[in-house]
């Protein structure tokens, strides 16, 4: 991916509403063909950033280019090859599924033959072919979201913005949407995904940006973000009997800090494998029996909480 050109470049992008700074000097880039995740707590600036990139909001400062076109001075060109699927499906309820999709295609000037071919293919792949003449109002939330994806993809976009695409959906719809998006990404579609689902972000995205209080806190691959938190790796051990004094465990080499809950103790260390071996040797030299011993790495949720400052509790020293 590193050798590929940037398809989106954001430079010093800011948005204020009165005295409220929603987005503050945000800069990042999305590579061509990338599945890029954009994470952040509620009110962090995710949606505002996406709305500026997709032309819904005018930036207060800074700018961005999409496929080389400035979103401010070349607004129409910058949006010419992108599609957006919002969190809340805004389909036309009194139109059929087919009519919804055809309307979107016609608005983008697609020829009859091409839009018909694309629509039939998308309805089939998203499990909606047998419902194409139903009114959209008869669909469940999951099926409406699938319809929104059909309407977005029928225009053959080169960039797809997805805002919480699986939020509140049934398992079947969520899995299907993820699979379709990943398949399209492997064929070259650039995807800009905002989500609160940490598992979804980790499995789908090649890189992640974490925004907090309107600023980028971290941006890298999921693996590298995990590596940045080596100090939060830990060994978890529980004992069948009374655990040894905490001070003795704290003195083991490589242990930076620890905390406990009952007979279970977490020892934070940058080298969990070595620490686990030391704990096993330590237990042999003492009248204590280990019930459970394992090494743990911080989850993406832990990484997210760390970079957004929401995990204020530090382990006991």
mmCIF file of C-alpha atoms in Angstrom:
data_model
loop_
_atom_site.group_PDB
_atom_site.id
_atom_site.type_symbol
_atom_site.label_atom_id
_atom_site.label_comp_id
_atom_site.label_asym_id
_atom_site.label_seq_id
_atom_site.Cartn_x
_atom_site.Cartn_y
_atom_site.Cartn_z
ATOM 1 C CA UNK A 1 0.000 0.000 0.000
ATOM 2 C CA UNK A 2 2.819 2.386 0.803
ATOM 3 C CA UNK A 3 3.737 2.807 -2.849
ATOM 4 C CA UNK A 4 0.243 3.782 -3.935
ATOM 5 C CA UNK A 5 -0.856 7.349 -4.577
ATOM 6 C CA UNK A 6 -3.119 9.199 -2.200
ATOM 7 C CA UNK A 7 -6.705 9.477 -3.400
ATOM 8 C CA UNK A 8 -7.725 11.758 -0.511
ATOM 9 C CA UNK A 9 -5.434 14.367 1.067
ATOM 10 C CA UNK A 10 -6.647 16.415 4.024
ATOM 11 C CA UNK A 11 -4.659 19.480 5.077
ATOM 12 C CA UNK A 12 -5.384 21.588 8.164
ATOM 13 C CA UNK A 13 -9.110 20.971 7.929
ATOM 14 C CA UNK A 14 -11.139 22.810 10.580
ATOM 15 C CA UNK A 15 -14.801 23.448 11.304
ATOM 16 C CA UNK A 16 -16.290 25.696 13.959
ATOM 17 C CA UNK A 17 -19.903 26.239 14.918
ATOM 18 C CA UNK A 18 -19.986 29.564 16.728
ATOM 19 C CA UNK A 19 -17.477 29.170 19.551
ATOM 20 C CA UNK A 20 -17.455 25.382 19.309
ATOM 21 C CA UNK A 21 -14.486 23.840 17.506
ATOM 22 C CA UNK A 22 -15.747 20.568 16.017
ATOM 23 C CA UNK A 23 -12.665 19.769 13.895
ATOM 24 C CA UNK A 24 -9.307 21.376 14.593
ATOM 25 C CA UNK A 25 -6.488 21.393 12.004
ATOM 26 C CA UNK A 26 -6.951 17.792 10.898
ATOM 27 C CA UNK A 27 -4.482 16.404 8.355
ATOM 28 C CA UNK A 28 -4.241 12.878 6.934
ATOM 29 C CA UNK A 29 -4.240 10.984 3.645
ATOM 30 C CA UNK A 30 -6.083 7.957 2.276
ATOM 31 C CA UNK A 31 -4.325 5.798 -0.301
ATOM 32 C CA UNK A 32 -5.857 4.620 -3.535
ATOM 33 C CA UNK A 33 -7.569 1.243 -3.016
ATOM 34 C CA UNK A 34 -7.326 1.435 0.772
ATOM 35 C CA UNK A 35 -9.965 0.408 3.294
ATOM 36 C CA UNK A 36 -9.431 3.244 5.749
ATOM 37 C CA UNK A 37 -11.047 3.288 9.186
ATOM 38 C CA UNK A 38 -11.994 6.519 10.970
ATOM 39 C CA UNK A 39 -12.655 5.995 14.680
ATOM 40 C CA UNK A 40 -13.578 8.314 17.506
ATOM 41 C CA UNK A 41 -15.975 8.734 20.416
ATOM 42 C CA UNK A 42 -19.280 10.543 19.978
ATOM 43 C CA UNK A 43 -18.701 14.234 19.347
ATOM 44 C CA UNK A 44 -15.046 13.729 18.376
ATOM 45 C CA UNK A 45 -15.443 15.201 14.883
ATOM 46 C CA UNK A 46 -15.871 12.074 12.725
ATOM 47 C CA UNK A 47 -19.159 12.975 11.106
ATOM 48 C CA UNK A 48 -18.212 16.637 10.676
ATOM 49 C CA UNK A 49 -15.003 15.617 8.885
ATOM 50 C CA UNK A 50 -16.883 13.277 6.549
ATOM 51 C CA UNK A 51 -19.520 15.932 5.833
ATOM 52 C CA UNK A 52 -16.809 18.385 4.841
ATOM 53 C CA UNK A 53 -15.135 15.830 2.567
ATOM 54 C CA UNK A 54 -18.412 14.910 0.890
ATOM 55 C CA UNK A 55 -19.593 18.483 0.355
ATOM 56 C CA UNK A 56 -22.337 18.695 2.975
ATOM 57 C CA UNK A 57 -20.443 21.251 5.093
ATOM 58 C CA UNK A 58 -18.074 24.053 4.098
ATOM 59 C CA UNK A 59 -14.750 23.976 6.006
ATOM 60 C CA UNK A 60 -13.956 26.966 8.211
ATOM 61 C CA UNK A 61 -10.218 26.580 7.503
ATOM 62 C CA UNK A 62 -7.962 24.285 5.553
ATOM 63 C CA UNK A 63 -9.006 22.090 2.683
ATOM 64 C CA UNK A 64 -8.736 18.651 1.140
ATOM 65 C CA UNK A 65 -8.362 17.142 -2.298
ATOM 66 C CA UNK A 66 -10.201 14.098 -3.593
ATOM 67 C CA UNK A 67 -8.658 12.549 -6.695
ATOM 68 C CA UNK A 68 -6.654 15.756 -7.024
ATOM 69 C CA UNK A 69 -9.664 18.087 -6.949
ATOM 70 C CA UNK A 70 -9.980 20.666 -4.182
ATOM 71 C CA UNK A 71 -13.200 20.232 -2.190
ATOM 72 C CA UNK A 72 -13.643 24.007 -1.990
ATOM 73 C CA UNK A 73 -12.619 25.374 -5.392
ATOM 74 C CA UNK A 74 -13.559 22.252 -7.410
ATOM 75 C CA UNK A 75 -16.457 20.951 -5.330
ATOM 76 C CA UNK A 76 -18.368 19.184 -8.100
ATOM 77 C CA UNK A 77 -15.282 17.483 -9.545
ATOM 78 C CA UNK A 78 -14.155 16.331 -6.088
ATOM 79 C CA UNK A 79 -17.491 14.562 -5.582
ATOM 80 C CA UNK A 80 -17.851 13.205 -9.103
ATOM 81 C CA UNK A 81 -16.676 9.673 -8.314
ATOM 82 C CA UNK A 82 -17.688 9.135 -4.705
ATOM 83 C CA UNK A 83 -20.756 7.669 -3.015
ATOM 84 C CA UNK A 84 -21.988 7.951 0.557
ATOM 85 C CA UNK A 85 -23.925 5.484 2.689
ATOM 86 C CA UNK A 86 -25.096 7.301 5.849
ATOM 87 C CA UNK A 87 -25.816 5.584 9.164
ATOM 88 C CA UNK A 88 -29.558 6.193 8.845
ATOM 89 C CA UNK A 89 -30.897 4.871 5.558
ATOM 90 C CA UNK A 90 -32.578 7.790 3.756
ATOM 91 C CA UNK A 91 -34.331 5.838 1.022
ATOM 92 C CA UNK A 92 -37.536 6.988 -0.655
ATOM 93 C CA UNK A 93 -40.122 4.989 1.277
ATOM 94 C CA UNK A 94 -42.916 5.198 -1.297
ATOM 95 C CA UNK A 95 -40.703 4.015 -4.135
ATOM 96 C CA UNK A 96 -39.831 0.389 -4.784
ATOM 97 C CA UNK A 97 -36.320 -0.907 -4.341
ATOM 98 C CA UNK A 98 -35.861 -0.865 -8.106
ATOM 99 C CA UNK A 99 -37.137 2.699 -8.401
ATOM 100 C CA UNK A 100 -34.808 3.877 -5.630
ATOM 101 C CA UNK A 101 -31.796 2.429 -7.384
ATOM 102 C CA UNK A 102 -32.814 3.655 -10.834
ATOM 103 C CA UNK A 103 -33.376 7.166 -9.499
ATOM 104 C CA UNK A 104 -29.859 7.325 -8.076
ATOM 105 C CA UNK A 105 -28.367 6.007 -11.309
ATOM 106 C CA UNK A 106 -30.330 8.471 -13.433
ATOM 107 C CA UNK A 107 -29.249 11.390 -11.243
ATOM 108 C CA UNK A 108 -25.669 10.407 -12.039
ATOM 109 C CA UNK A 109 -26.390 10.268 -15.758
ATOM 110 C CA UNK A 110 -25.892 6.524 -16.198
ATOM 111 C CA UNK A 111 -27.173 4.961 -19.416
ATOM 112 C CA UNK A 112 -30.201 2.665 -19.245
ATOM 113 C CA UNK A 113 -28.337 -0.516 -20.192
ATOM 114 C CA UNK A 114 -25.524 0.003 -17.683
ATOM 115 C CA UNK A 115 -27.750 1.014 -14.762
ATOM 116 C CA UNK A 116 -30.070 -1.941 -15.379
ATOM 117 C CA UNK A 117 -27.148 -4.371 -15.481
ATOM 118 C CA UNK A 118 -25.560 -2.921 -12.335
ATOM 119 C CA UNK A 119 -28.835 -2.834 -10.404
ATOM 120 C CA UNK A 120 -29.716 -6.465 -11.163
ATOM 121 C CA UNK A 121 -26.228 -7.596 -10.170
ATOM 122 C CA UNK A 122 -26.250 -5.622 -6.903
ATOM 123 C CA UNK A 123 -29.746 -6.712 -5.889
ATOM 124 C CA UNK A 124 -28.700 -10.320 -6.390
ATOM 125 C CA UNK A 125 -25.420 -10.021 -4.465
ATOM 126 C CA UNK A 126 -27.111 -8.244 -1.541
ATOM 127 C CA UNK A 127 -29.990 -10.702 -1.321
ATOM 128 C CA UNK A 128 -32.683 -8.277 -2.485
ATOM 129 C CA UNK A 129 -33.506 -9.590 -5.962
ATOM 130 C CA UNK A 130 -36.845 -11.122 -4.944
ATOM 131 C CA UNK A 131 -37.900 -7.854 -3.279
ATOM 132 C CA UNK A 132 -37.090 -5.406 -6.069
ATOM 133 C CA UNK A 133 -40.748 -4.416 -6.616
ATOM 134 C CA UNK A 134 -41.519 -3.969 -2.898
ATOM 135 C CA UNK A 135 -41.957 -0.490 -1.448
ATOM 136 C CA UNK A 136 -38.920 0.561 0.597
ATOM 137 C CA UNK A 137 -41.146 1.275 3.608
ATOM 138 C CA UNK A 138 -41.792 -2.470 3.980
ATOM 139 C CA UNK A 139 -38.110 -3.222 4.618
ATOM 140 C CA UNK A 140 -36.431 -3.795 7.963
ATOM 141 C CA UNK A 141 -33.506 -1.563 8.972
ATOM 142 C CA UNK A 142 -31.015 -4.166 7.791
ATOM 143 C CA UNK A 143 -32.670 -4.500 4.383
ATOM 144 C CA UNK A 144 -32.913 -0.717 4.000
ATOM 145 C CA UNK A 145 -29.197 -0.463 4.666
ATOM 146 C CA UNK A 146 -28.565 -3.054 1.976
ATOM 147 C CA UNK A 147 -30.732 -0.988 -0.377
ATOM 148 C CA UNK A 148 -28.698 2.117 0.448
ATOM 149 C CA UNK A 149 -25.536 0.229 -0.441
ATOM 150 C CA UNK A 150 -27.098 -0.854 -3.761
ATOM 151 C CA UNK A 151 -28.090 2.733 -4.558
ATOM 152 C CA UNK A 152 -24.573 3.947 -3.757
ATOM 153 C CA UNK A 153 -22.755 1.255 -5.723
ATOM 154 C CA UNK A 154 -24.948 1.326 -8.832
ATOM 155 C CA UNK A 155 -23.097 4.458 -9.965
ATOM 156 C CA UNK A 156 -19.744 2.597 -9.935
ATOM 157 C CA UNK A 157 -18.006 4.990 -7.513
ATOM 158 C CA UNK A 158 -14.253 4.955 -7.022
ATOM 159 C CA UNK A 159 -14.547 6.052 -3.375
ATOM 160 C CA UNK A 160 -17.202 4.853 -0.934
ATOM 161 C CA UNK A 161 -17.898 6.630 2.358
ATOM 162 C CA UNK A 162 -19.594 4.364 4.903
ATOM 163 C CA UNK A 163 -20.911 5.856 8.150
ATOM 164 C CA UNK A 164 -21.557 3.137 10.744
ATOM 165 C CA UNK A 165 -22.822 0.780 8.014
ATOM 166 C CA UNK A 166 -23.646 -2.125 10.353
ATOM 167 C CA UNK A 167 -24.863 -0.217 13.428
ATOM 168 C CA UNK A 168 -27.958 -1.852 14.877
ATOM 169 C CA UNK A 169 -28.240 -4.409 12.084
ATOM 170 C CA UNK A 170 -29.065 -8.091 12.369
ATOM 171 C CA UNK A 171 -26.092 -10.436 12.189
ATOM 172 C CA UNK A 172 -26.913 -11.660 8.677
ATOM 173 C CA UNK A 173 -27.157 -8.159 7.184
ATOM 174 C CA UNK A 174 -24.022 -6.969 8.992
ATOM 175 C CA UNK A 175 -21.955 -9.919 7.759
ATOM 176 C CA UNK A 176 -23.243 -9.573 4.210
ATOM 177 C CA UNK A 177 -22.469 -5.854 4.055
ATOM 178 C CA UNK A 178 -18.947 -6.421 5.428
ATOM 179 C CA UNK A 179 -18.316 -9.189 2.911
ATOM 180 C CA UNK A 180 -19.535 -7.157 -0.068
ATOM 181 C CA UNK A 181 -17.499 -4.123 0.973
ATOM 182 C CA UNK A 182 -14.343 -6.190 1.437
ATOM 183 C CA UNK A 183 -14.814 -7.891 -1.931
ATOM 184 C CA UNK A 184 -15.250 -4.538 -3.658
ATOM 185 C CA UNK A 185 -12.180 -3.205 -1.883
ATOM 186 C CA UNK A 186 -10.066 -6.099 -3.168
ATOM 187 C CA UNK A 187 -11.182 -5.070 -6.672
ATOM 188 C CA UNK A 188 -9.880 -1.532 -6.164
ATOM 189 C CA UNK A 189 -12.690 0.427 -4.492
ATOM 190 C CA UNK A 190 -11.368 2.902 -1.933
ATOM 191 C CA UNK A 191 -13.445 2.736 1.267
ATOM 192 C CA UNK A 192 -13.602 5.363 4.012
ATOM 193 C CA UNK A 193 -15.280 3.673 6.985
ATOM 194 C CA UNK A 194 -16.440 5.305 10.209
ATOM 195 C CA UNK A 195 -17.447 2.832 12.892
ATOM 196 C CA UNK A 196 -17.736 2.273 16.624
ATOM 197 C CA UNK A 197 -17.311 -1.469 16.138
ATOM 198 C CA UNK A 198 -13.716 -2.239 17.142
ATOM 199 C CA UNK A 199 -13.803 -5.812 15.848
ATOM 200 C CA UNK A 200 -15.153 -4.590 12.510
ATOM 201 C CA UNK A 201 -12.435 -1.947 12.238
ATOM 202 C CA UNK A 202 -9.627 -4.351 13.102
ATOM 203 C CA UNK A 203 -10.741 -7.081 10.689
ATOM 204 C CA UNK A 204 -11.608 -4.835 7.745
ATOM 205 C CA UNK A 205 -9.245 -1.857 7.738
ATOM 206 C CA UNK A 206 -5.659 -1.661 6.499
ATOM 207 C CA UNK A 207 -5.137 1.574 8.436
ATOM 208 C CA UNK A 208 -6.998 3.396 11.182
ATOM 209 C CA UNK A 209 -7.168 7.032 12.213
ATOM 210 C CA UNK A 210 -8.404 7.854 15.710
ATOM 211 C CA UNK A 211 -9.877 11.326 16.158
ATOM 212 C CA UNK A 212 -10.541 12.844 19.576
ATOM 213 C CA UNK A 213 -11.661 16.355 20.501
ATOM 214 C CA UNK A 214 -11.460 17.346 16.855
ATOM 215 C CA UNK A 215 -7.827 16.277 16.374
ATOM 216 C CA UNK A 216 -6.098 13.147 15.107
ATOM 217 C CA UNK A 217 -4.701 11.221 18.088
ATOM 218 C CA UNK A 218 -3.171 8.339 16.141
ATOM 219 C CA UNK A 219 -3.026 6.950 12.624
ATOM 220 C CA UNK A 220 -1.458 3.656 11.560
ATOM 221 C CA UNK A 221 -2.194 0.020 10.787
ATOM 222 C CA UNK A 222 -4.032 -1.947 13.520
ATOM 223 C CA UNK A 223 -0.864 -3.977 14.131
ATOM 224 C CA UNK A 224 1.321 -0.911 14.602
ATOM 225 C CA UNK A 225 -1.234 0.732 16.873
ATOM 226 C CA UNK A 226 -1.113 -2.371 19.039
ATOM 227 C CA UNK A 227 2.685 -2.238 19.036
ATOM 228 C CA UNK A 228 2.576 1.363 20.215
ATOM 229 C CA UNK A 229 1.059 0.052 23.427
ATOM 230 C CA UNK A 230 3.684 -2.528 24.309
ATOM 231 C CA UNK A 231 3.785 -1.117 27.820
ATOM 232 C CA UNK A 232 0.128 -2.191 28.228
ATOM 233 C CA UNK A 233 0.803 -5.858 27.494
ATOM 234 C CA UNK A 234 0.358 -8.008 30.553
ATOM 235 C CA UNK A 235 0.552 -11.459 32.070
ATOM 236 C CA UNK A 236 -2.528 -12.661 33.905
ATOM 237 C CA UNK A 237 -2.063 -15.161 36.693
ATOM 238 C CA UNK A 238 -4.416 -16.610 39.284
ATOM 239 C CA UNK A 239 -3.565 -18.832 42.219
ATOM 240 C CA UNK A 240 -5.431 -21.710 43.849
ATOM 241 C CA UNK A 241 -4.348 -20.503 47.279
ATOM 242 C CA UNK A 242 -3.521 -17.127 48.812
ATOM 243 C CA UNK A 243 -1.375 -15.240 46.283
ATOM 244 C CA UNK A 244 2.158 -14.235 47.203
ATOM 245 C CA UNK A 245 2.830 -10.664 48.354
ATOM 246 C CA UNK A 246 2.387 -8.144 45.569
ATOM 247 C CA UNK A 247 5.774 -6.654 46.333
ATOM 248 C CA UNK A 248 7.472 -9.956 45.447
ATOM 249 C CA UNK A 249 5.662 -10.152 42.100
ATOM 250 C CA UNK A 250 6.415 -6.488 41.437
ATOM 251 C CA UNK A 251 10.132 -7.240 41.867
ATOM 252 C CA UNK A 252 10.201 -9.708 38.957
ATOM 253 C CA UNK A 253 12.320 -8.352 36.121
ATOM 254 C CA UNK A 254 10.454 -6.494 33.399
ATOM 255 C CA UNK A 255 7.319 -5.845 35.462
ATOM 256 C CA UNK A 256 6.443 -2.164 35.278
ATOM 257 C CA UNK A 257 3.243 -2.276 37.353
ATOM 258 C CA UNK A 258 0.449 -4.588 38.426
ATOM 259 C CA UNK A 259 -3.122 -4.709 39.656
ATOM 260 C CA UNK A 260 -5.313 -7.417 41.132
ATOM 261 C CA UNK A 261 -8.889 -8.607 41.512
ATOM 262 C CA UNK A 262 -9.279 -11.403 44.047
ATOM 263 C CA UNK A 263 -6.723 -14.106 43.352
ATOM 264 C CA UNK A 264 -6.135 -12.890 39.789
ATOM 265 C CA UNK A 265 -3.210 -10.540 39.184
ATOM 266 C CA UNK A 266 -2.177 -8.642 36.075
ATOM 267 C CA UNK A 267 1.520 -7.900 35.656
ATOM 268 C CA UNK A 268 2.199 -5.238 33.000
ATOM 269 C CA UNK A 269 5.362 -5.839 31.000
ATOM 270 C CA UNK A 270 6.874 -5.228 27.562
ATOM 271 C CA UNK A 271 8.050 -8.861 27.482
ATOM 272 C CA UNK A 272 5.060 -10.959 28.580
ATOM 273 C CA UNK A 273 6.562 -14.284 27.463
ATOM 274 C CA UNK A 274 9.653 -13.838 29.619
ATOM 275 C CA UNK A 275 7.588 -12.601 32.558
ATOM 276 C CA UNK A 276 5.264 -15.611 32.338
ATOM 277 C CA UNK A 277 8.271 -17.949 32.508
ATOM 278 C CA UNK A 278 9.593 -16.070 35.545
ATOM 279 C CA UNK A 279 6.229 -16.360 37.298
ATOM 280 C CA UNK A 280 6.234 -20.145 36.729
ATOM 281 C CA UNK A 281 9.740 -20.426 38.225
ATOM 282 C CA UNK A 282 8.750 -18.107 41.075
ATOM 283 C CA UNK A 283 5.714 -20.264 41.922
ATOM 284 C CA UNK A 284 7.901 -23.383 42.083
ATOM 285 C CA UNK A 285 10.124 -21.744 44.664
ATOM 286 C CA UNK A 286 7.139 -20.749 46.826
ATOM 287 C CA UNK A 287 4.305 -22.708 48.426
ATOM 288 C CA UNK A 288 1.804 -21.416 45.848
ATOM 289 C CA UNK A 289 0.029 -23.246 43.043
ATOM 290 C CA UNK A 290 -0.886 -21.539 39.780
ATOM 291 C CA UNK A 291 -4.450 -22.058 38.611
ATOM 292 C CA UNK A 292 -4.255 -19.995 35.429
ATOM 293 C CA UNK A 293 -1.398 -18.275 33.575
ATOM 294 C CA UNK A 294 -1.573 -16.499 30.212
ATOM 295 C CA UNK A 295 -0.161 -13.553 28.293
ATOM 296 C CA UNK A 296 -2.396 -10.817 26.926
ATOM 297 C CA UNK A 297 -2.050 -7.974 24.437
ATOM 298 C CA UNK A 298 -4.233 -4.872 24.538
ATOM 299 C CA UNK A 299 -7.319 -5.156 22.360
ATOM 300 C CA UNK A 300 -8.151 -2.521 19.752
ATOM 301 C CA UNK A 301 -10.714 -1.273 22.243
ATOM 302 C CA UNK A 302 -7.887 -0.764 24.766
ATOM 303 C CA UNK A 303 -5.898 1.079 22.086
ATOM 304 C CA UNK A 304 -8.909 3.249 21.268
ATOM 305 C CA UNK A 305 -9.520 4.122 24.925
ATOM 306 C CA UNK A 306 -5.837 4.894 25.410
ATOM 307 C CA UNK A 307 -5.605 7.300 22.462
ATOM 308 C CA UNK A 308 -8.902 9.018 23.258
ATOM 309 C CA UNK A 309 -8.013 9.483 26.937
ATOM 310 C CA UNK A 310 -11.055 7.553 28.094
ATOM 311 C CA UNK A 311 -9.110 4.985 30.060
ATOM 312 C CA UNK A 312 -7.967 7.059 32.999
ATOM 313 C CA UNK A 313 -7.474 4.199 35.407
ATOM 314 C CA UNK A 314 -3.817 3.291 35.700
ATOM 315 C CA UNK A 315 -2.623 0.019 37.188
ATOM 316 C CA UNK A 316 -1.528 0.102 40.796
ATOM 317 C CA UNK A 317 2.136 0.775 41.364
#
